[in-house]
């Protein structure tokens, strides 16, 4: 039985290129891989190297609908983090898109969950992006990642099909962050690759700078940059609780020992 299943899988994988050329629904499957590296600084984590790896996988279906899954892993500020997002949107390349999402991120033993809605509006060479929703917060109720509202807004300018600039701001529970992104698909790279430069600054002395390369595969891999970035917020922040400033779970209080207390008193 296992041998038969294996043969079916091999045959299916071998048929993928031919099916895509024939214009079947496999043309609607695409994704990206985005490694980035650089440095970070904050009052909590101090100066450190920084590395992020983002990946997406999407399925386009029906009249303009897309389902997309995203995942991210990263390390900076002395701790590792992971995150992911599931989202669904309807898009029109000439107008923009509207959708909903749910995400989860962890860093330094803190967990953050958010649900929300997003939209994009295409205005000539400009794209206006926005997200808003609710932070479910940290399950351990430490007060470090509190429940509440969040919002992010960004403006992108596409000087050409191969060059885009993005700047934006975000806010969550009284903390703010500003971020910027440059993405360029130079002629000396394959059409499905682009160079990126990201920077962000936020509460708690938070600073981060990243250089990366984004590889797009499947449907739309050679599309203009704006189409490749639809459904995403270029640059920072992402699913990381530290995106709005360094966060750290406070150390638990140490109970006093009997040696610290006089015999005639209680602590």
PDB file of C-alpha atoms in Angstrom:
ATOM      1  CA  UNK A   1       0.000   0.000   0.000  1.00  0.00           C
ATOM      2  CA  UNK A   2       2.765   2.406   0.933  1.00  0.00           C
ATOM      3  CA  UNK A   3       4.524   1.649  -2.353  1.00  0.00           C
ATOM      4  CA  UNK A   4       1.376   2.485  -4.314  1.00  0.00           C
ATOM      5  CA  UNK A   5       0.949   5.778  -2.450  1.00  0.00           C
ATOM      6  CA  UNK A   6       4.568   6.647  -3.124  1.00  0.00           C
ATOM      7  CA  UNK A   7       4.169   5.942  -6.853  1.00  0.00           C
ATOM      8  CA  UNK A   8       1.056   8.139  -6.965  1.00  0.00           C
ATOM      9  CA  UNK A   9       2.897  11.016  -5.265  1.00  0.00           C
ATOM     10  CA  UNK A  10       5.864  10.726  -7.637  1.00  0.00           C
ATOM     11  CA  UNK A  11       3.557  10.679 -10.639  1.00  0.00           C
ATOM     12  CA  UNK A  12       1.676  13.697  -9.321  1.00  0.00           C
ATOM     13  CA  UNK A  13       4.848  15.717  -8.787  1.00  0.00           C
ATOM     14  CA  UNK A  14       6.095  14.807 -12.229  1.00  0.00           C
ATOM     15  CA  UNK A  15       2.822  16.044 -13.723  1.00  0.00           C
ATOM     16  CA  UNK A  16       2.923  19.479 -12.033  1.00  0.00           C
ATOM     17  CA  UNK A  17       4.958  21.317 -14.719  1.00  0.00           C
ATOM     18  CA  UNK A  18       2.837  19.896 -17.530  1.00  0.00           C
ATOM     19  CA  UNK A  19      -0.387  20.738 -15.719  1.00  0.00           C
ATOM     20  CA  UNK A  20       0.742  24.303 -15.142  1.00  0.00           C
ATOM     21  CA  UNK A  21       1.563  24.725 -18.821  1.00  0.00           C
ATOM     22  CA  UNK A  22      -1.904  23.488 -19.727  1.00  0.00           C
ATOM     23  CA  UNK A  23      -3.496  26.268 -17.682  1.00  0.00           C
ATOM     24  CA  UNK A  24      -5.199  24.203 -14.998  1.00  0.00           C
ATOM     25  CA  UNK A  25      -5.995  25.424 -11.474  1.00  0.00           C
ATOM     26  CA  UNK A  26      -2.343  24.786 -10.575  1.00  0.00           C
ATOM     27  CA  UNK A  27      -1.590  28.129 -12.214  1.00  0.00           C
ATOM     28  CA  UNK A  28      -3.297  29.712  -9.214  1.00  0.00           C
ATOM     29  CA  UNK A  29      -0.759  28.364  -6.704  1.00  0.00           C
ATOM     30  CA  UNK A  30       2.185  30.565  -5.757  1.00  0.00           C
ATOM     31  CA  UNK A  31       4.339  31.718  -2.905  1.00  0.00           C
ATOM     32  CA  UNK A  32       7.562  33.334  -1.786  1.00  0.00           C
ATOM     33  CA  UNK A  33      10.658  32.827   0.356  1.00  0.00           C
ATOM     34  CA  UNK A  34      12.289  35.878   1.940  1.00  0.00           C
ATOM     35  CA  UNK A  35      15.524  35.582   3.963  1.00  0.00           C
ATOM     36  CA  UNK A  36      16.766  38.820   5.604  1.00  0.00           C
ATOM     37  CA  UNK A  37      19.703  39.680   7.824  1.00  0.00           C
ATOM     38  CA  UNK A  38      21.061  42.739   9.616  1.00  0.00           C
ATOM     39  CA  UNK A  39      21.202  44.219  13.104  1.00  0.00           C
ATOM     40  CA  UNK A  40      18.906  45.339  15.930  1.00  0.00           C
ATOM     41  CA  UNK A  41      19.057  47.394  19.100  1.00  0.00           C
ATOM     42  CA  UNK A  42      16.705  48.050  22.036  1.00  0.00           C
ATOM     43  CA  UNK A  43      16.832  48.895  25.725  1.00  0.00           C
ATOM     44  CA  UNK A  44      15.685  45.374  26.543  1.00  0.00           C
ATOM     45  CA  UNK A  45      17.762  43.262  24.170  1.00  0.00           C
ATOM     46  CA  UNK A  46      20.734  45.550  23.563  1.00  0.00           C
ATOM     47  CA  UNK A  47      22.672  45.444  20.303  1.00  0.00           C
ATOM     48  CA  UNK A  48      22.589  42.189  18.370  1.00  0.00           C
ATOM     49  CA  UNK A  49      22.538  40.653  14.943  1.00  0.00           C
ATOM     50  CA  UNK A  50      19.135  40.081  13.364  1.00  0.00           C
ATOM     51  CA  UNK A  51      17.821  37.462  10.994  1.00  0.00           C
ATOM     52  CA  UNK A  52      14.333  36.772   9.656  1.00  0.00           C
ATOM     53  CA  UNK A  53      13.026  34.131   7.280  1.00  0.00           C
ATOM     54  CA  UNK A  54       9.535  34.636   5.828  1.00  0.00           C
ATOM     55  CA  UNK A  55       7.580  32.246   3.644  1.00  0.00           C
ATOM     56  CA  UNK A  56       4.162  32.407   1.990  1.00  0.00           C
ATOM     57  CA  UNK A  57       1.933  29.998   0.102  1.00  0.00           C
ATOM     58  CA  UNK A  58      -1.261  31.148  -1.588  1.00  0.00           C
ATOM     59  CA  UNK A  59      -4.134  29.809  -3.648  1.00  0.00           C
ATOM     60  CA  UNK A  60      -6.084  32.063  -6.023  1.00  0.00           C
ATOM     61  CA  UNK A  61      -9.611  30.830  -6.677  1.00  0.00           C
ATOM     62  CA  UNK A  62     -12.957  32.043  -7.897  1.00  0.00           C
ATOM     63  CA  UNK A  63     -13.476  35.608  -9.178  1.00  0.00           C
ATOM     64  CA  UNK A  64     -10.599  37.401  -7.457  1.00  0.00           C
ATOM     65  CA  UNK A  65     -10.404  35.483  -4.156  1.00  0.00           C
ATOM     66  CA  UNK A  66      -7.127  34.419  -2.541  1.00  0.00           C
ATOM     67  CA  UNK A  67      -6.294  32.340   0.533  1.00  0.00           C
ATOM     68  CA  UNK A  68      -2.769  32.753   1.841  1.00  0.00           C
ATOM     69  CA  UNK A  69      -0.726  31.270   4.646  1.00  0.00           C
ATOM     70  CA  UNK A  70       2.399  32.980   5.962  1.00  0.00           C
ATOM     71  CA  UNK A  71       5.099  31.876   8.397  1.00  0.00           C
ATOM     72  CA  UNK A  72       8.116  33.618   9.913  1.00  0.00           C
ATOM     73  CA  UNK A  73      11.042  32.686  12.085  1.00  0.00           C
ATOM     74  CA  UNK A  74      13.613  35.112  13.397  1.00  0.00           C
ATOM     75  CA  UNK A  75      16.260  35.891  15.973  1.00  0.00           C
ATOM     76  CA  UNK A  76      17.457  39.200  17.409  1.00  0.00           C
ATOM     77  CA  UNK A  77      17.758  40.868  20.785  1.00  0.00           C
ATOM     78  CA  UNK A  78      19.016  37.684  22.394  1.00  0.00           C
ATOM     79  CA  UNK A  79      15.924  35.560  21.718  1.00  0.00           C
ATOM     80  CA  UNK A  80      14.178  33.670  18.937  1.00  0.00           C
ATOM     81  CA  UNK A  81      10.682  34.259  17.612  1.00  0.00           C
ATOM     82  CA  UNK A  82       8.142  32.533  15.403  1.00  0.00           C
ATOM     83  CA  UNK A  83       4.873  33.627  13.852  1.00  0.00           C
ATOM     84  CA  UNK A  84       2.248  32.905  11.265  1.00  0.00           C
ATOM     85  CA  UNK A  85      -0.813  34.348   9.596  1.00  0.00           C
ATOM     86  CA  UNK A  86      -3.808  32.980   7.700  1.00  0.00           C
ATOM     87  CA  UNK A  87      -5.791  35.383   5.546  1.00  0.00           C
ATOM     88  CA  UNK A  88      -8.490  35.562   2.918  1.00  0.00           C
ATOM     89  CA  UNK A  89      -9.062  38.473   0.562  1.00  0.00           C
ATOM     90  CA  UNK A  90     -10.809  39.613  -2.574  1.00  0.00           C
ATOM     91  CA  UNK A  91      -8.706  41.655  -4.972  1.00  0.00           C
ATOM     92  CA  UNK A  92      -8.937  43.648  -8.178  1.00  0.00           C
ATOM     93  CA  UNK A  93      -5.531  44.674  -9.559  1.00  0.00           C
ATOM     94  CA  UNK A  94      -6.908  47.989 -10.787  1.00  0.00           C
ATOM     95  CA  UNK A  95      -8.657  48.903  -7.515  1.00  0.00           C
ATOM     96  CA  UNK A  96      -7.049  47.112  -4.562  1.00  0.00           C
ATOM     97  CA  UNK A  97      -8.235  44.481  -2.108  1.00  0.00           C
ATOM     98  CA  UNK A  98     -10.237  43.819   1.060  1.00  0.00           C
ATOM     99  CA  UNK A  99      -9.740  40.892   3.410  1.00  0.00           C
ATOM    100  CA  UNK A 100      -9.550  39.404   6.902  1.00  0.00           C
ATOM    101  CA  UNK A 101      -6.779  37.624   8.787  1.00  0.00           C
ATOM    102  CA  UNK A 102      -5.792  35.849  11.987  1.00  0.00           C
ATOM    103  CA  UNK A 103      -2.228  35.553  13.263  1.00  0.00           C
ATOM    104  CA  UNK A 104      -0.116  34.297  16.136  1.00  0.00           C
ATOM    105  CA  UNK A 105       3.416  35.208  17.217  1.00  0.00           C
ATOM    106  CA  UNK A 106       5.780  34.235  20.009  1.00  0.00           C
ATOM    107  CA  UNK A 107       9.015  35.765  21.285  1.00  0.00           C
ATOM    108  CA  UNK A 108      10.879  35.456  24.568  1.00  0.00           C
ATOM    109  CA  UNK A 109       8.124  33.158  25.946  1.00  0.00           C
ATOM    110  CA  UNK A 110       5.430  35.727  25.169  1.00  0.00           C
ATOM    111  CA  UNK A 111       2.528  34.870  22.889  1.00  0.00           C
ATOM    112  CA  UNK A 112       0.513  37.371  20.885  1.00  0.00           C
ATOM    113  CA  UNK A 113      -2.644  36.625  18.899  1.00  0.00           C
ATOM    114  CA  UNK A 114      -4.369  39.126  16.635  1.00  0.00           C
ATOM    115  CA  UNK A 115      -7.439  39.106  14.404  1.00  0.00           C
ATOM    116  CA  UNK A 116      -8.318  41.864  11.993  1.00  0.00           C
ATOM    117  CA  UNK A 117      -9.218  43.241   8.593  1.00  0.00           C
ATOM    118  CA  UNK A 118      -7.060  44.782   5.910  1.00  0.00           C
ATOM    119  CA  UNK A 119      -7.446  46.802   2.756  1.00  0.00           C
ATOM    120  CA  UNK A 120      -5.507  48.242  -0.154  1.00  0.00           C
ATOM    121  CA  UNK A 121      -6.350  51.080  -2.511  1.00  0.00           C
ATOM    122  CA  UNK A 122      -4.480  51.553  -5.779  1.00  0.00           C
ATOM    123  CA  UNK A 123      -4.116  55.188  -6.839  1.00  0.00           C
ATOM    124  CA  UNK A 124      -1.983  55.360  -9.970  1.00  0.00           C
ATOM    125  CA  UNK A 125       1.616  54.592  -8.929  1.00  0.00           C
ATOM    126  CA  UNK A 126       0.619  54.729  -5.235  1.00  0.00           C
ATOM    127  CA  UNK A 127      -0.859  52.016  -3.030  1.00  0.00           C
ATOM    128  CA  UNK A 128      -2.478  52.882   0.307  1.00  0.00           C
ATOM    129  CA  UNK A 129      -2.447  49.964   2.770  1.00  0.00           C
ATOM    130  CA  UNK A 130      -4.124  49.570   6.134  1.00  0.00           C
ATOM    131  CA  UNK A 131      -4.758  46.947   8.832  1.00  0.00           C
ATOM    132  CA  UNK A 132      -6.785  47.138  12.023  1.00  0.00           C
ATOM    133  CA  UNK A 133      -8.038  44.648  14.569  1.00  0.00           C
ATOM    134  CA  UNK A 134      -7.897  43.253  18.086  1.00  0.00           C
ATOM    135  CA  UNK A 135      -4.950  41.935  20.084  1.00  0.00           C
ATOM    136  CA  UNK A 136      -5.967  38.868  22.064  1.00  0.00           C
ATOM    137  CA  UNK A 137      -2.722  39.187  23.990  1.00  0.00           C
ATOM    138  CA  UNK A 138      -0.540  36.912  26.082  1.00  0.00           C
ATOM    139  CA  UNK A 139      -2.245  33.781  27.386  1.00  0.00           C
ATOM    140  CA  UNK A 140      -0.260  33.986  30.638  1.00  0.00           C
ATOM    141  CA  UNK A 141      -1.781  37.445  31.358  1.00  0.00           C
ATOM    142  CA  UNK A 142       1.551  38.974  32.325  1.00  0.00           C
ATOM    143  CA  UNK A 143       0.490  42.455  31.230  1.00  0.00           C
ATOM    144  CA  UNK A 144       3.412  42.646  28.811  1.00  0.00           C
ATOM    145  CA  UNK A 145       1.258  41.953  25.732  1.00  0.00           C
ATOM    146  CA  UNK A 146      -2.119  43.314  26.770  1.00  0.00           C
ATOM    147  CA  UNK A 147      -5.422  42.839  24.920  1.00  0.00           C
ATOM    148  CA  UNK A 148      -6.523  45.862  22.921  1.00  0.00           C
ATOM    149  CA  UNK A 149      -6.733  47.410  19.490  1.00  0.00           C
ATOM    150  CA  UNK A 150      -4.002  47.795  16.889  1.00  0.00           C
ATOM    151  CA  UNK A 151      -3.651  49.546  13.567  1.00  0.00           C
ATOM    152  CA  UNK A 152      -1.075  49.900  10.808  1.00  0.00           C
ATOM    153  CA  UNK A 153      -1.057  52.197   7.774  1.00  0.00           C
ATOM    154  CA  UNK A 154       1.445  52.453   4.938  1.00  0.00           C
ATOM    155  CA  UNK A 155       1.891  54.226   1.629  1.00  0.00           C
ATOM    156  CA  UNK A 156       3.810  52.603  -1.217  1.00  0.00           C
ATOM    157  CA  UNK A 157       5.134  54.323  -4.330  1.00  0.00           C
ATOM    158  CA  UNK A 158       6.034  52.233  -7.364  1.00  0.00           C
ATOM    159  CA  UNK A 159       8.403  54.238  -9.522  1.00  0.00           C
ATOM    160  CA  UNK A 160       8.368  51.393 -12.031  1.00  0.00           C
ATOM    161  CA  UNK A 161       7.297  47.757 -12.236  1.00  0.00           C
ATOM    162  CA  UNK A 162      10.677  46.828 -10.729  1.00  0.00           C
ATOM    163  CA  UNK A 163      11.112  49.394  -7.935  1.00  0.00           C
ATOM    164  CA  UNK A 164       8.915  50.157  -4.923  1.00  0.00           C
ATOM    165  CA  UNK A 165       9.210  52.350  -1.804  1.00  0.00           C
ATOM    166  CA  UNK A 166       7.046  51.928   1.313  1.00  0.00           C
ATOM    167  CA  UNK A 167       6.758  53.951   4.516  1.00  0.00           C
ATOM    168  CA  UNK A 168       4.332  53.375   7.345  1.00  0.00           C
ATOM    169  CA  UNK A 169       3.387  53.647  11.011  1.00  0.00           C
ATOM    170  CA  UNK A 170       1.692  51.307  13.456  1.00  0.00           C
ATOM    171  CA  UNK A 171       0.261  51.463  16.944  1.00  0.00           C
ATOM    172  CA  UNK A 172      -0.682  48.927  19.587  1.00  0.00           C
ATOM    173  CA  UNK A 173      -1.535  49.428  23.272  1.00  0.00           C
ATOM    174  CA  UNK A 174       0.065  52.852  23.422  1.00  0.00           C
ATOM    175  CA  UNK A 175       3.245  51.784  21.621  1.00  0.00           C
ATOM    176  CA  UNK A 176       4.168  52.958  18.145  1.00  0.00           C
ATOM    177  CA  UNK A 177       6.563  51.980  15.382  1.00  0.00           C
ATOM    178  CA  UNK A 178       7.627  53.571  12.112  1.00  0.00           C
ATOM    179  CA  UNK A 179       8.972  51.459   9.266  1.00  0.00           C
ATOM    180  CA  UNK A 180      10.256  51.718   5.697  1.00  0.00           C
ATOM    181  CA  UNK A 181      10.947  49.294   2.871  1.00  0.00           C
ATOM    182  CA  UNK A 182      12.670  49.425  -0.510  1.00  0.00           C
ATOM    183  CA  UNK A 183      12.275  46.558  -2.964  1.00  0.00           C
ATOM    184  CA  UNK A 184      14.107  46.401  -6.302  1.00  0.00           C
ATOM    185  CA  UNK A 185      14.082  43.739  -8.986  1.00  0.00           C
ATOM    186  CA  UNK A 186      17.329  44.530 -10.851  1.00  0.00           C
ATOM    187  CA  UNK A 187      17.827  43.379 -14.446  1.00  0.00           C
ATOM    188  CA  UNK A 188      20.824  41.221 -13.518  1.00  0.00           C
ATOM    189  CA  UNK A 189      18.651  38.912 -11.366  1.00  0.00           C
ATOM    190  CA  UNK A 190      15.989  36.450 -12.566  1.00  0.00           C
ATOM    191  CA  UNK A 191      12.560  38.044 -12.925  1.00  0.00           C
ATOM    192  CA  UNK A 192      11.220  36.230  -9.873  1.00  0.00           C
ATOM    193  CA  UNK A 193      13.833  37.692  -7.486  1.00  0.00           C
ATOM    194  CA  UNK A 194      14.106  41.096  -5.791  1.00  0.00           C
ATOM    195  CA  UNK A 195      16.491  42.798  -3.368  1.00  0.00           C
ATOM    196  CA  UNK A 196      14.998  44.358  -0.214  1.00  0.00           C
ATOM    197  CA  UNK A 197      16.043  46.875   2.421  1.00  0.00           C
ATOM    198  CA  UNK A 198      13.964  47.292   5.604  1.00  0.00           C
ATOM    199  CA  UNK A 199      14.219  49.509   8.674  1.00  0.00           C
ATOM    200  CA  UNK A 200      12.051  50.213  11.707  1.00  0.00           C
ATOM    201  CA  UNK A 201      12.137  52.297  14.889  1.00  0.00           C
ATOM    202  CA  UNK A 202       9.839  52.026  17.893  1.00  0.00           C
ATOM    203  CA  UNK A 203       9.303  52.257  21.623  1.00  0.00           C
ATOM    204  CA  UNK A 204      11.956  51.152  24.087  1.00  0.00           C
ATOM    205  CA  UNK A 205      14.780  52.320  21.848  1.00  0.00           C
ATOM    206  CA  UNK A 206      13.817  49.659  19.288  1.00  0.00           C
ATOM    207  CA  UNK A 207      15.792  49.815  16.021  1.00  0.00           C
ATOM    208  CA  UNK A 208      16.209  47.225  13.295  1.00  0.00           C
ATOM    209  CA  UNK A 209      17.760  47.190   9.821  1.00  0.00           C
ATOM    210  CA  UNK A 210      17.583  44.267   7.388  1.00  0.00           C
ATOM    211  CA  UNK A 211      18.887  43.459   3.910  1.00  0.00           C
ATOM    212  CA  UNK A 212      17.352  40.547   2.043  1.00  0.00           C
ATOM    213  CA  UNK A 213      16.367  38.874  -1.177  1.00  0.00           C
ATOM    214  CA  UNK A 214      12.827  37.771  -1.963  1.00  0.00           C
ATOM    215  CA  UNK A 215      12.241  34.756  -4.196  1.00  0.00           C
ATOM    216  CA  UNK A 216       8.747  34.373  -5.683  1.00  0.00           C
ATOM    217  CA  UNK A 217       7.569  31.124  -7.263  1.00  0.00           C
ATOM    218  CA  UNK A 218       4.484  29.779  -8.982  1.00  0.00           C
ATOM    219  CA  UNK A 219       1.667  31.961 -10.277  1.00  0.00           C
ATOM    220  CA  UNK A 220       2.641  35.629 -10.595  1.00  0.00           C
ATOM    221  CA  UNK A 221       6.347  34.994 -10.003  1.00  0.00           C
ATOM    222  CA  UNK A 222       7.326  37.436 -12.760  1.00  0.00           C
ATOM    223  CA  UNK A 223       4.553  39.977 -12.148  1.00  0.00           C
ATOM    224  CA  UNK A 224       5.302  43.641 -11.286  1.00  0.00           C
ATOM    225  CA  UNK A 225       6.380  44.269  -7.705  1.00  0.00           C
ATOM    226  CA  UNK A 226       3.051  45.786  -6.687  1.00  0.00           C
ATOM    227  CA  UNK A 227       1.188  42.646  -7.677  1.00  0.00           C
ATOM    228  CA  UNK A 228       3.693  40.468  -5.814  1.00  0.00           C
ATOM    229  CA  UNK A 229       3.181  42.582  -2.688  1.00  0.00           C
ATOM    230  CA  UNK A 230      -0.614  42.483  -2.758  1.00  0.00           C
ATOM    231  CA  UNK A 231      -1.949  41.083   0.487  1.00  0.00           C
ATOM    232  CA  UNK A 232       1.233  41.969   2.416  1.00  0.00           C
ATOM    233  CA  UNK A 233       2.531  44.904   4.418  1.00  0.00           C
ATOM    234  CA  UNK A 234       6.025  45.438   2.964  1.00  0.00           C
ATOM    235  CA  UNK A 235       8.705  45.691   5.634  1.00  0.00           C
ATOM    236  CA  UNK A 236       8.180  45.686   9.391  1.00  0.00           C
ATOM    237  CA  UNK A 237       6.205  45.063  11.626  1.00  0.00           C
ATOM    238  CA  UNK A 238       5.050  41.496  11.354  1.00  0.00           C
ATOM    239  CA  UNK A 239       3.897  38.857  13.824  1.00  0.00           C
ATOM    240  CA  UNK A 240       6.601  39.536  16.410  1.00  0.00           C
ATOM    241  CA  UNK A 241       5.414  40.986  19.767  1.00  0.00           C
ATOM    242  CA  UNK A 242       8.646  43.015  19.817  1.00  0.00           C
ATOM    243  CA  UNK A 243       7.647  44.913  16.676  1.00  0.00           C
ATOM    244  CA  UNK A 244       6.119  47.656  18.821  1.00  0.00           C
ATOM    245  CA  UNK A 245       9.041  47.909  21.212  1.00  0.00           C
ATOM    246  CA  UNK A 246      11.122  45.468  23.243  1.00  0.00           C
ATOM    247  CA  UNK A 247       9.059  43.221  25.483  1.00  0.00           C
ATOM    248  CA  UNK A 248      10.204  40.792  28.144  1.00  0.00           C
ATOM    249  CA  UNK A 249       8.369  38.727  30.686  1.00  0.00           C
ATOM    250  CA  UNK A 250       9.301  40.048  34.153  1.00  0.00           C
ATOM    251  CA  UNK A 251      11.229  37.680  36.392  1.00  0.00           C
ATOM    252  CA  UNK A 252       8.988  36.043  39.020  1.00  0.00           C
ATOM    253  CA  UNK A 253       9.383  37.436  42.547  1.00  0.00           C
ATOM    254  CA  UNK A 254      11.759  35.479  44.763  1.00  0.00           C
ATOM    255  CA  UNK A 255      10.139  34.517  48.099  1.00  0.00           C
ATOM    256  CA  UNK A 256      12.206  35.518  51.127  1.00  0.00           C
ATOM    257  CA  UNK A 257      14.087  32.735  52.849  1.00  0.00           C
ATOM    258  CA  UNK A 258      14.015  32.034  56.587  1.00  0.00           C
ATOM    259  CA  UNK A 259      17.578  33.313  56.849  1.00  0.00           C
ATOM    260  CA  UNK A 260      16.389  36.797  55.813  1.00  0.00           C
ATOM    261  CA  UNK A 261      13.727  37.002  58.550  1.00  0.00           C
ATOM    262  CA  UNK A 262      14.170  37.514  62.276  1.00  0.00           C
ATOM    263  CA  UNK A 263      12.909  34.609  64.337  1.00  0.00           C
ATOM    264  CA  UNK A 264      10.307  36.817  66.039  1.00  0.00           C
ATOM    265  CA  UNK A 265       8.709  38.034  62.760  1.00  0.00           C
ATOM    266  CA  UNK A 266       7.054  36.491  59.740  1.00  0.00           C
ATOM    267  CA  UNK A 267       7.777  37.438  56.110  1.00  0.00           C
TER     268      UNK A 267
END
